[in-house]
């Protein structure tokens, strides 16, 4: 039996494990993830978050997609794990690493903010399936597509296009997450994300929200050096802030803010 907690951040849901006490090996984490995430025969989730000791931060975050694959960084997962960590004695402001990148978390009463230690440089990469793609890797692989709000509601079409684009080995040897974005106004967008490893649309994607907010700024030719953009996802609203460096056309000092909540806890046999 292993103890777990189920958490969600803007509808992106996770199974959270404290590996300091469980002592699972990395291979064991990968192997059990698909079973735990199965929505009919397991607990059900978009992925598994694991907290364990770190040699470069307060703790290490391991995140695996529902199929057991490596997602790189998960923004909504990072916010959930930060709240989980605070409930286990870590201070409200702390650090964690994903691979060798170190992130800073600030856990408030209703919101959690993650500061990303990365720079993002949007890049036009042509068309697939009639969609014009802009790449904006925000600690993991993302492309962003501008659509209108009526397209955003046609989820079957988004799933089909998302799978084709995500699987384009010529353009994305490691695969990619696919974000369908529409403009609401200068500082507000709507978003649906097809997530690699989940192989479906999810209710929210934190790194996808970052990529899309930055592409929104880029496509609109905005010259503001500091921006805050609201991102409406089906599962809730996220807030993205960043600095724009005109000289190099890249984006840094990126912050992701949004809700994180406990859903339930329990024990499950392996």
PDB file of C-alpha atoms in Angstrom:
ATOM      1  CA  UNK A   1       0.000   0.000   0.000  1.00  0.00           C
ATOM      2  CA  UNK A   2       1.229   3.486  -0.759  1.00  0.00           C
ATOM      3  CA  UNK A   3      -0.211   6.732   0.601  1.00  0.00           C
ATOM      4  CA  UNK A   4      -1.146   9.437  -1.903  1.00  0.00           C
ATOM      5  CA  UNK A   5      -2.945  12.742  -2.162  1.00  0.00           C
ATOM      6  CA  UNK A   6      -5.026  13.826  -5.122  1.00  0.00           C
ATOM      7  CA  UNK A   7      -4.608  17.500  -6.060  1.00  0.00           C
ATOM      8  CA  UNK A   8      -5.711  19.818  -8.832  1.00  0.00           C
ATOM      9  CA  UNK A   9      -4.597  23.164 -10.177  1.00  0.00           C
ATOM     10  CA  UNK A  10      -7.139  24.839 -12.500  1.00  0.00           C
ATOM     11  CA  UNK A  11      -8.507  21.384 -13.320  1.00  0.00           C
ATOM     12  CA  UNK A  12      -5.112  19.849 -14.148  1.00  0.00           C
ATOM     13  CA  UNK A  13      -5.188  16.911 -11.713  1.00  0.00           C
ATOM     14  CA  UNK A  14      -2.338  14.985 -10.132  1.00  0.00           C
ATOM     15  CA  UNK A  15      -1.505  12.114  -7.806  1.00  0.00           C
ATOM     16  CA  UNK A  16       1.087  13.334  -5.309  1.00  0.00           C
ATOM     17  CA  UNK A  17       3.579  11.094  -3.497  1.00  0.00           C
ATOM     18  CA  UNK A  18       6.116  11.905  -0.777  1.00  0.00           C
ATOM     19  CA  UNK A  19       9.017   9.682  -1.745  1.00  0.00           C
ATOM     20  CA  UNK A  20      11.061  10.603   1.318  1.00  0.00           C
ATOM     21  CA  UNK A  21       9.037   7.998   3.170  1.00  0.00           C
ATOM     22  CA  UNK A  22       7.982   5.694   0.320  1.00  0.00           C
ATOM     23  CA  UNK A  23      11.481   5.089  -1.043  1.00  0.00           C
ATOM     24  CA  UNK A  24      10.359   4.208  -4.575  1.00  0.00           C
ATOM     25  CA  UNK A  25      13.061   3.903  -7.220  1.00  0.00           C
ATOM     26  CA  UNK A  26      12.883   6.060 -10.330  1.00  0.00           C
ATOM     27  CA  UNK A  27      11.977   3.028 -12.462  1.00  0.00           C
ATOM     28  CA  UNK A  28       9.238   2.059 -10.017  1.00  0.00           C
ATOM     29  CA  UNK A  29       7.750   5.559 -10.267  1.00  0.00           C
ATOM     30  CA  UNK A  30       7.683   5.291 -14.059  1.00  0.00           C
ATOM     31  CA  UNK A  31       6.170   1.800 -13.983  1.00  0.00           C
ATOM     32  CA  UNK A  32       3.341   2.560 -11.542  1.00  0.00           C
ATOM     33  CA  UNK A  33       2.327   5.902 -13.083  1.00  0.00           C
ATOM     34  CA  UNK A  34       0.047   4.561 -15.871  1.00  0.00           C
ATOM     35  CA  UNK A  35      -1.804   2.340 -13.377  1.00  0.00           C
ATOM     36  CA  UNK A  36      -2.278   5.145 -10.853  1.00  0.00           C
ATOM     37  CA  UNK A  37      -3.441   7.616 -13.529  1.00  0.00           C
ATOM     38  CA  UNK A  38      -5.945   5.273 -15.183  1.00  0.00           C
ATOM     39  CA  UNK A  39      -9.360   6.915 -14.711  1.00  0.00           C
ATOM     40  CA  UNK A  40     -11.233   3.589 -14.708  1.00  0.00           C
ATOM     41  CA  UNK A  41      -8.912   1.132 -12.998  1.00  0.00           C
ATOM     42  CA  UNK A  42      -6.754   3.484 -10.913  1.00  0.00           C
ATOM     43  CA  UNK A  43      -7.061   6.778  -9.085  1.00  0.00           C
ATOM     44  CA  UNK A  44      -7.214   8.863 -12.261  1.00  0.00           C
ATOM     45  CA  UNK A  45      -5.036  11.883 -13.066  1.00  0.00           C
ATOM     46  CA  UNK A  46      -3.137  13.781 -15.760  1.00  0.00           C
ATOM     47  CA  UNK A  47       0.129  12.752 -14.113  1.00  0.00           C
ATOM     48  CA  UNK A  48       2.083  11.817 -10.994  1.00  0.00           C
ATOM     49  CA  UNK A  49       4.050  14.298  -8.862  1.00  0.00           C
ATOM     50  CA  UNK A  50       6.798  13.020  -6.579  1.00  0.00           C
ATOM     51  CA  UNK A  51       8.570  14.995  -3.839  1.00  0.00           C
ATOM     52  CA  UNK A  52      12.002  13.792  -2.823  1.00  0.00           C
ATOM     53  CA  UNK A  53      15.331  15.021  -1.492  1.00  0.00           C
ATOM     54  CA  UNK A  54      17.462  17.357  -3.605  1.00  0.00           C
ATOM     55  CA  UNK A  55      21.112  18.347  -3.584  1.00  0.00           C
ATOM     56  CA  UNK A  56      20.500  21.766  -5.218  1.00  0.00           C
ATOM     57  CA  UNK A  57      17.138  22.977  -3.816  1.00  0.00           C
ATOM     58  CA  UNK A  58      14.778  22.465  -0.872  1.00  0.00           C
ATOM     59  CA  UNK A  59      13.385  19.400  -2.639  1.00  0.00           C
ATOM     60  CA  UNK A  60      13.235  17.741  -6.037  1.00  0.00           C
ATOM     61  CA  UNK A  61      10.087  17.419  -8.148  1.00  0.00           C
ATOM     62  CA  UNK A  62       9.709  14.372 -10.376  1.00  0.00           C
ATOM     63  CA  UNK A  63       6.792  14.601 -12.790  1.00  0.00           C
ATOM     64  CA  UNK A  64       5.578  11.856 -15.099  1.00  0.00           C
ATOM     65  CA  UNK A  65       2.775  12.140 -17.631  1.00  0.00           C
ATOM     66  CA  UNK A  66      -0.174   9.766 -17.344  1.00  0.00           C
ATOM     67  CA  UNK A  67       1.547   7.352 -19.733  1.00  0.00           C
ATOM     68  CA  UNK A  68       4.734   7.368 -17.644  1.00  0.00           C
ATOM     69  CA  UNK A  69       6.726   9.597 -19.995  1.00  0.00           C
ATOM     70  CA  UNK A  70       8.808  12.592 -18.938  1.00  0.00           C
ATOM     71  CA  UNK A  71       6.936  15.888 -19.279  1.00  0.00           C
ATOM     72  CA  UNK A  72       9.859  18.124 -18.405  1.00  0.00           C
ATOM     73  CA  UNK A  73       8.398  20.894 -16.260  1.00  0.00           C
ATOM     74  CA  UNK A  74       4.698  20.999 -15.352  1.00  0.00           C
ATOM     75  CA  UNK A  75       3.573  24.436 -14.174  1.00  0.00           C
ATOM     76  CA  UNK A  76       0.269  23.473 -12.567  1.00  0.00           C
ATOM     77  CA  UNK A  77       1.942  20.426 -11.054  1.00  0.00           C
ATOM     78  CA  UNK A  78       4.690  22.589  -9.615  1.00  0.00           C
ATOM     79  CA  UNK A  79       2.115  24.780  -7.897  1.00  0.00           C
ATOM     80  CA  UNK A  80       0.321  21.756  -6.452  1.00  0.00           C
ATOM     81  CA  UNK A  81       3.541  20.188  -5.215  1.00  0.00           C
ATOM     82  CA  UNK A  82       4.570  23.497  -3.603  1.00  0.00           C
ATOM     83  CA  UNK A  83       1.322  23.548  -1.587  1.00  0.00           C
ATOM     84  CA  UNK A  84       1.830  19.866  -0.734  1.00  0.00           C
ATOM     85  CA  UNK A  85       5.374  20.683   0.486  1.00  0.00           C
ATOM     86  CA  UNK A  86       4.211  23.564   2.693  1.00  0.00           C
ATOM     87  CA  UNK A  87       1.696  21.231   4.330  1.00  0.00           C
ATOM     88  CA  UNK A  88       4.646  18.987   5.160  1.00  0.00           C
ATOM     89  CA  UNK A  89       6.681  21.665   6.862  1.00  0.00           C
ATOM     90  CA  UNK A  90       8.484  23.524   4.080  1.00  0.00           C
ATOM     91  CA  UNK A  91       8.335  27.354   4.304  1.00  0.00           C
ATOM     92  CA  UNK A  92       5.836  29.339   2.183  1.00  0.00           C
ATOM     93  CA  UNK A  93       8.696  30.599   0.004  1.00  0.00           C
ATOM     94  CA  UNK A  94      10.995  27.798  -1.065  1.00  0.00           C
ATOM     95  CA  UNK A  95      12.817  26.261  -4.037  1.00  0.00           C
ATOM     96  CA  UNK A  96      12.565  22.999  -5.908  1.00  0.00           C
ATOM     97  CA  UNK A  97      14.327  21.582  -8.931  1.00  0.00           C
ATOM     98  CA  UNK A  98      13.083  19.754 -12.005  1.00  0.00           C
ATOM     99  CA  UNK A  99      16.090  18.126 -13.632  1.00  0.00           C
ATOM    100  CA  UNK A 100      18.743  20.848 -13.093  1.00  0.00           C
ATOM    101  CA  UNK A 101      16.450  23.896 -13.295  1.00  0.00           C
ATOM    102  CA  UNK A 102      15.665  25.465  -9.905  1.00  0.00           C
ATOM    103  CA  UNK A 103      12.252  27.125  -9.449  1.00  0.00           C
ATOM    104  CA  UNK A 104      11.063  29.433  -6.663  1.00  0.00           C
ATOM    105  CA  UNK A 105       7.594  28.854  -5.189  1.00  0.00           C
ATOM    106  CA  UNK A 106       5.513  31.312  -3.172  1.00  0.00           C
ATOM    107  CA  UNK A 107       2.496  29.696  -1.505  1.00  0.00           C
ATOM    108  CA  UNK A 108      -0.264  32.102  -0.477  1.00  0.00           C
ATOM    109  CA  UNK A 109      -3.691  31.598   1.035  1.00  0.00           C
ATOM    110  CA  UNK A 110      -5.559  31.014  -2.238  1.00  0.00           C
ATOM    111  CA  UNK A 111      -2.878  31.162  -4.939  1.00  0.00           C
ATOM    112  CA  UNK A 112       0.548  29.706  -5.629  1.00  0.00           C
ATOM    113  CA  UNK A 113       3.192  31.434  -7.761  1.00  0.00           C
ATOM    114  CA  UNK A 114       6.125  29.733  -9.467  1.00  0.00           C
ATOM    115  CA  UNK A 115       9.069  31.720 -10.829  1.00  0.00           C
ATOM    116  CA  UNK A 116      10.643  30.074 -13.876  1.00  0.00           C
ATOM    117  CA  UNK A 117      14.442  30.260 -14.372  1.00  0.00           C
ATOM    118  CA  UNK A 118      14.181  30.087 -18.182  1.00  0.00           C
ATOM    119  CA  UNK A 119      14.173  32.425 -21.170  1.00  0.00           C
ATOM    120  CA  UNK A 120      11.667  31.958 -23.991  1.00  0.00           C
ATOM    121  CA  UNK A 121      12.256  33.003 -27.605  1.00  0.00           C
ATOM    122  CA  UNK A 122       9.196  32.565 -29.889  1.00  0.00           C
ATOM    123  CA  UNK A 123       9.953  31.102 -33.313  1.00  0.00           C
ATOM    124  CA  UNK A 124       7.760  30.845 -36.412  1.00  0.00           C
ATOM    125  CA  UNK A 125       7.963  27.295 -37.789  1.00  0.00           C
ATOM    126  CA  UNK A 126       5.433  27.104 -40.649  1.00  0.00           C
ATOM    127  CA  UNK A 127       2.176  25.195 -41.075  1.00  0.00           C
ATOM    128  CA  UNK A 128       0.815  21.734 -40.273  1.00  0.00           C
ATOM    129  CA  UNK A 129      -2.819  20.782 -41.015  1.00  0.00           C
ATOM    130  CA  UNK A 130      -3.420  24.324 -42.209  1.00  0.00           C
ATOM    131  CA  UNK A 131      -2.492  25.765 -38.813  1.00  0.00           C
ATOM    132  CA  UNK A 132       0.328  28.300 -38.521  1.00  0.00           C
ATOM    133  CA  UNK A 133       2.626  27.262 -35.660  1.00  0.00           C
ATOM    134  CA  UNK A 134       4.775  29.348 -33.355  1.00  0.00           C
ATOM    135  CA  UNK A 135       7.184  27.506 -31.096  1.00  0.00           C
ATOM    136  CA  UNK A 136       7.681  28.831 -27.568  1.00  0.00           C
ATOM    137  CA  UNK A 137       9.393  26.301 -25.321  1.00  0.00           C
ATOM    138  CA  UNK A 138       8.718  27.196 -21.677  1.00  0.00           C
ATOM    139  CA  UNK A 139      10.817  24.631 -19.772  1.00  0.00           C
ATOM    140  CA  UNK A 140       9.161  21.991 -21.962  1.00  0.00           C
ATOM    141  CA  UNK A 141       8.161  21.793 -25.625  1.00  0.00           C
ATOM    142  CA  UNK A 142       5.209  23.901 -26.837  1.00  0.00           C
ATOM    143  CA  UNK A 143       3.713  25.253 -30.039  1.00  0.00           C
ATOM    144  CA  UNK A 144       0.960  27.879 -30.100  1.00  0.00           C
ATOM    145  CA  UNK A 145      -1.771  28.303 -32.725  1.00  0.00           C
ATOM    146  CA  UNK A 146      -4.008  31.358 -32.980  1.00  0.00           C
ATOM    147  CA  UNK A 147      -7.691  30.451 -33.497  1.00  0.00           C
ATOM    148  CA  UNK A 148     -11.041  32.163 -32.999  1.00  0.00           C
ATOM    149  CA  UNK A 149     -13.306  31.379 -30.074  1.00  0.00           C
ATOM    150  CA  UNK A 150     -15.675  29.250 -32.175  1.00  0.00           C
ATOM    151  CA  UNK A 151     -12.772  26.956 -33.142  1.00  0.00           C
ATOM    152  CA  UNK A 152     -11.828  26.617 -29.499  1.00  0.00           C
ATOM    153  CA  UNK A 153     -15.235  25.082 -28.796  1.00  0.00           C
ATOM    154  CA  UNK A 154     -14.837  22.375 -31.484  1.00  0.00           C
ATOM    155  CA  UNK A 155     -12.923  19.994 -29.268  1.00  0.00           C
ATOM    156  CA  UNK A 156     -13.013  16.947 -31.564  1.00  0.00           C
ATOM    157  CA  UNK A 157     -11.231  18.973 -34.251  1.00  0.00           C
ATOM    158  CA  UNK A 158      -8.687  20.242 -31.749  1.00  0.00           C
ATOM    159  CA  UNK A 159      -7.951  16.691 -30.570  1.00  0.00           C
ATOM    160  CA  UNK A 160      -7.403  15.455 -34.124  1.00  0.00           C
ATOM    161  CA  UNK A 161      -5.173  18.388 -35.059  1.00  0.00           C
ATOM    162  CA  UNK A 162      -3.347  18.214 -31.728  1.00  0.00           C
ATOM    163  CA  UNK A 163      -2.480  14.538 -32.212  1.00  0.00           C
ATOM    164  CA  UNK A 164      -1.207  15.078 -35.766  1.00  0.00           C
ATOM    165  CA  UNK A 165       0.915  18.095 -34.831  1.00  0.00           C
ATOM    166  CA  UNK A 166       2.192  16.525 -31.607  1.00  0.00           C
ATOM    167  CA  UNK A 167       3.281  13.442 -33.565  1.00  0.00           C
ATOM    168  CA  UNK A 168       5.138  15.253 -36.365  1.00  0.00           C
ATOM    169  CA  UNK A 169       8.555  13.612 -35.995  1.00  0.00           C
ATOM    170  CA  UNK A 170      10.059  15.791 -38.727  1.00  0.00           C
ATOM    171  CA  UNK A 171       9.336  18.952 -36.733  1.00  0.00           C
ATOM    172  CA  UNK A 172       9.252  17.614 -33.164  1.00  0.00           C
ATOM    173  CA  UNK A 173      11.432  14.524 -32.599  1.00  0.00           C
ATOM    174  CA  UNK A 174      10.493  14.530 -28.882  1.00  0.00           C
ATOM    175  CA  UNK A 175       6.880  15.445 -29.543  1.00  0.00           C
ATOM    176  CA  UNK A 176       5.321  18.710 -28.409  1.00  0.00           C
ATOM    177  CA  UNK A 177       2.362  20.140 -26.525  1.00  0.00           C
ATOM    178  CA  UNK A 178      -0.112  21.985 -28.767  1.00  0.00           C
ATOM    179  CA  UNK A 179      -1.869  25.152 -27.592  1.00  0.00           C
ATOM    180  CA  UNK A 180      -4.945  26.592 -29.317  1.00  0.00           C
ATOM    181  CA  UNK A 181      -5.241  30.243 -28.270  1.00  0.00           C
ATOM    182  CA  UNK A 182      -7.707  33.025 -29.002  1.00  0.00           C
ATOM    183  CA  UNK A 183      -7.419  36.723 -28.205  1.00  0.00           C
ATOM    184  CA  UNK A 184      -9.900  38.305 -25.821  1.00  0.00           C
ATOM    185  CA  UNK A 185      -8.060  41.625 -25.512  1.00  0.00           C
ATOM    186  CA  UNK A 186      -4.510  42.956 -25.157  1.00  0.00           C
ATOM    187  CA  UNK A 187      -3.980  41.360 -21.746  1.00  0.00           C
ATOM    188  CA  UNK A 188      -6.416  38.434 -21.836  1.00  0.00           C
ATOM    189  CA  UNK A 189      -6.539  35.174 -23.828  1.00  0.00           C
ATOM    190  CA  UNK A 190      -8.496  31.928 -23.916  1.00  0.00           C
ATOM    191  CA  UNK A 191      -6.724  28.572 -24.227  1.00  0.00           C
ATOM    192  CA  UNK A 192      -7.147  24.855 -24.899  1.00  0.00           C
ATOM    193  CA  UNK A 193      -4.050  22.610 -24.725  1.00  0.00           C
ATOM    194  CA  UNK A 194      -3.467  19.167 -26.199  1.00  0.00           C
ATOM    195  CA  UNK A 195      -0.907  17.638 -23.850  1.00  0.00           C
ATOM    196  CA  UNK A 196       1.744  15.197 -24.953  1.00  0.00           C
ATOM    197  CA  UNK A 197       1.778  12.166 -22.672  1.00  0.00           C
ATOM    198  CA  UNK A 198      -1.845  12.667 -21.673  1.00  0.00           C
ATOM    199  CA  UNK A 199      -2.801  12.479 -25.378  1.00  0.00           C
ATOM    200  CA  UNK A 200      -5.889  14.575 -24.930  1.00  0.00           C
ATOM    201  CA  UNK A 201      -7.072  18.085 -24.197  1.00  0.00           C
ATOM    202  CA  UNK A 202      -6.638  18.945 -20.520  1.00  0.00           C
ATOM    203  CA  UNK A 203      -8.577  21.446 -18.445  1.00  0.00           C
ATOM    204  CA  UNK A 204      -5.444  23.591 -18.068  1.00  0.00           C
ATOM    205  CA  UNK A 205      -1.710  23.567 -18.744  1.00  0.00           C
ATOM    206  CA  UNK A 206       0.588  25.902 -16.821  1.00  0.00           C
ATOM    207  CA  UNK A 207       3.585  25.864 -19.162  1.00  0.00           C
ATOM    208  CA  UNK A 208       1.151  26.045 -22.092  1.00  0.00           C
ATOM    209  CA  UNK A 209      -0.358  29.178 -20.550  1.00  0.00           C
ATOM    210  CA  UNK A 210       3.129  30.684 -20.296  1.00  0.00           C
ATOM    211  CA  UNK A 211       3.956  29.832 -23.912  1.00  0.00           C
ATOM    212  CA  UNK A 212       0.621  31.186 -25.146  1.00  0.00           C
ATOM    213  CA  UNK A 213       0.804  34.429 -23.141  1.00  0.00           C
ATOM    214  CA  UNK A 214       4.269  35.098 -24.538  1.00  0.00           C
ATOM    215  CA  UNK A 215       3.159  34.324 -28.115  1.00  0.00           C
ATOM    216  CA  UNK A 216       0.153  36.627 -27.609  1.00  0.00           C
ATOM    217  CA  UNK A 217       2.546  39.446 -26.687  1.00  0.00           C
ATOM    218  CA  UNK A 218       4.807  38.538 -29.626  1.00  0.00           C
ATOM    219  CA  UNK A 219       2.042  38.336 -32.263  1.00  0.00           C
ATOM    220  CA  UNK A 220       0.507  41.637 -31.220  1.00  0.00           C
ATOM    221  CA  UNK A 221       3.851  43.422 -31.553  1.00  0.00           C
ATOM    222  CA  UNK A 222       3.561  44.708 -28.008  1.00  0.00           C
ATOM    223  CA  UNK A 223       6.612  46.604 -26.827  1.00  0.00           C
ATOM    224  CA  UNK A 224       5.767  46.668 -23.122  1.00  0.00           C
ATOM    225  CA  UNK A 225       8.808  45.625 -21.113  1.00  0.00           C
ATOM    226  CA  UNK A 226       6.675  44.175 -18.299  1.00  0.00           C
ATOM    227  CA  UNK A 227       3.375  42.418 -18.936  1.00  0.00           C
ATOM    228  CA  UNK A 228       0.704  40.536 -17.034  1.00  0.00           C
ATOM    229  CA  UNK A 229      -1.703  38.396 -19.055  1.00  0.00           C
ATOM    230  CA  UNK A 230      -4.780  36.505 -17.870  1.00  0.00           C
ATOM    231  CA  UNK A 231      -5.296  33.055 -19.377  1.00  0.00           C
ATOM    232  CA  UNK A 232      -8.769  31.483 -19.309  1.00  0.00           C
ATOM    233  CA  UNK A 233      -8.622  27.673 -19.305  1.00  0.00           C
ATOM    234  CA  UNK A 234     -11.614  25.356 -18.970  1.00  0.00           C
ATOM    235  CA  UNK A 235     -10.532  24.501 -15.427  1.00  0.00           C
ATOM    236  CA  UNK A 236      -9.879  28.039 -14.221  1.00  0.00           C
ATOM    237  CA  UNK A 237      -7.881  31.212 -14.742  1.00  0.00           C
ATOM    238  CA  UNK A 238      -4.092  31.506 -14.628  1.00  0.00           C
ATOM    239  CA  UNK A 239      -2.008  34.682 -14.484  1.00  0.00           C
ATOM    240  CA  UNK A 240       1.278  34.999 -16.376  1.00  0.00           C
ATOM    241  CA  UNK A 241       3.761  37.832 -15.886  1.00  0.00           C
ATOM    242  CA  UNK A 242       7.088  38.328 -17.632  1.00  0.00           C
ATOM    243  CA  UNK A 243       9.716  40.806 -18.794  1.00  0.00           C
ATOM    244  CA  UNK A 244      10.323  41.413 -22.494  1.00  0.00           C
ATOM    245  CA  UNK A 245      13.894  42.169 -23.553  1.00  0.00           C
ATOM    246  CA  UNK A 246      13.663  44.241 -26.746  1.00  0.00           C
ATOM    247  CA  UNK A 247      17.352  43.945 -27.602  1.00  0.00           C
ATOM    248  CA  UNK A 248      17.268  40.144 -27.816  1.00  0.00           C
ATOM    249  CA  UNK A 249      13.520  39.568 -28.480  1.00  0.00           C
ATOM    250  CA  UNK A 250      13.284  37.099 -25.629  1.00  0.00           C
ATOM    251  CA  UNK A 251      11.223  36.779 -22.471  1.00  0.00           C
ATOM    252  CA  UNK A 252      12.431  36.174 -18.923  1.00  0.00           C
ATOM    253  CA  UNK A 253      11.534  36.701 -15.234  1.00  0.00           C
ATOM    254  CA  UNK A 254       8.468  34.545 -15.913  1.00  0.00           C
ATOM    255  CA  UNK A 255       5.896  33.940 -13.163  1.00  0.00           C
ATOM    256  CA  UNK A 256       2.906  31.582 -13.209  1.00  0.00           C
ATOM    257  CA  UNK A 257       0.145  32.178 -10.646  1.00  0.00           C
ATOM    258  CA  UNK A 258      -3.016  30.184 -10.054  1.00  0.00           C
ATOM    259  CA  UNK A 259      -5.018  28.005  -7.664  1.00  0.00           C
ATOM    260  CA  UNK A 260      -3.901  24.699  -6.149  1.00  0.00           C
ATOM    261  CA  UNK A 261      -6.188  22.495  -4.087  1.00  0.00           C
ATOM    262  CA  UNK A 262      -6.289  19.184  -2.269  1.00  0.00           C
ATOM    263  CA  UNK A 263      -9.076  16.886  -3.504  1.00  0.00           C
ATOM    264  CA  UNK A 264      -8.742  13.734  -1.362  1.00  0.00           C
ATOM    265  CA  UNK A 265      -6.171  11.360   0.073  1.00  0.00           C
ATOM    266  CA  UNK A 266      -5.976   7.619   0.437  1.00  0.00           C
ATOM    267  CA  UNK A 267      -3.951   4.451   0.087  1.00  0.00           C
ATOM    268  CA  UNK A 268      -3.698   2.183  -2.912  1.00  0.00           C
ATOM    269  CA  UNK A 269      -2.103  -1.253  -3.348  1.00  0.00           C
ATOM    270  CA  UNK A 270       0.591  -1.704  -5.962  1.00  0.00           C
TER     271      UNK A 270
END
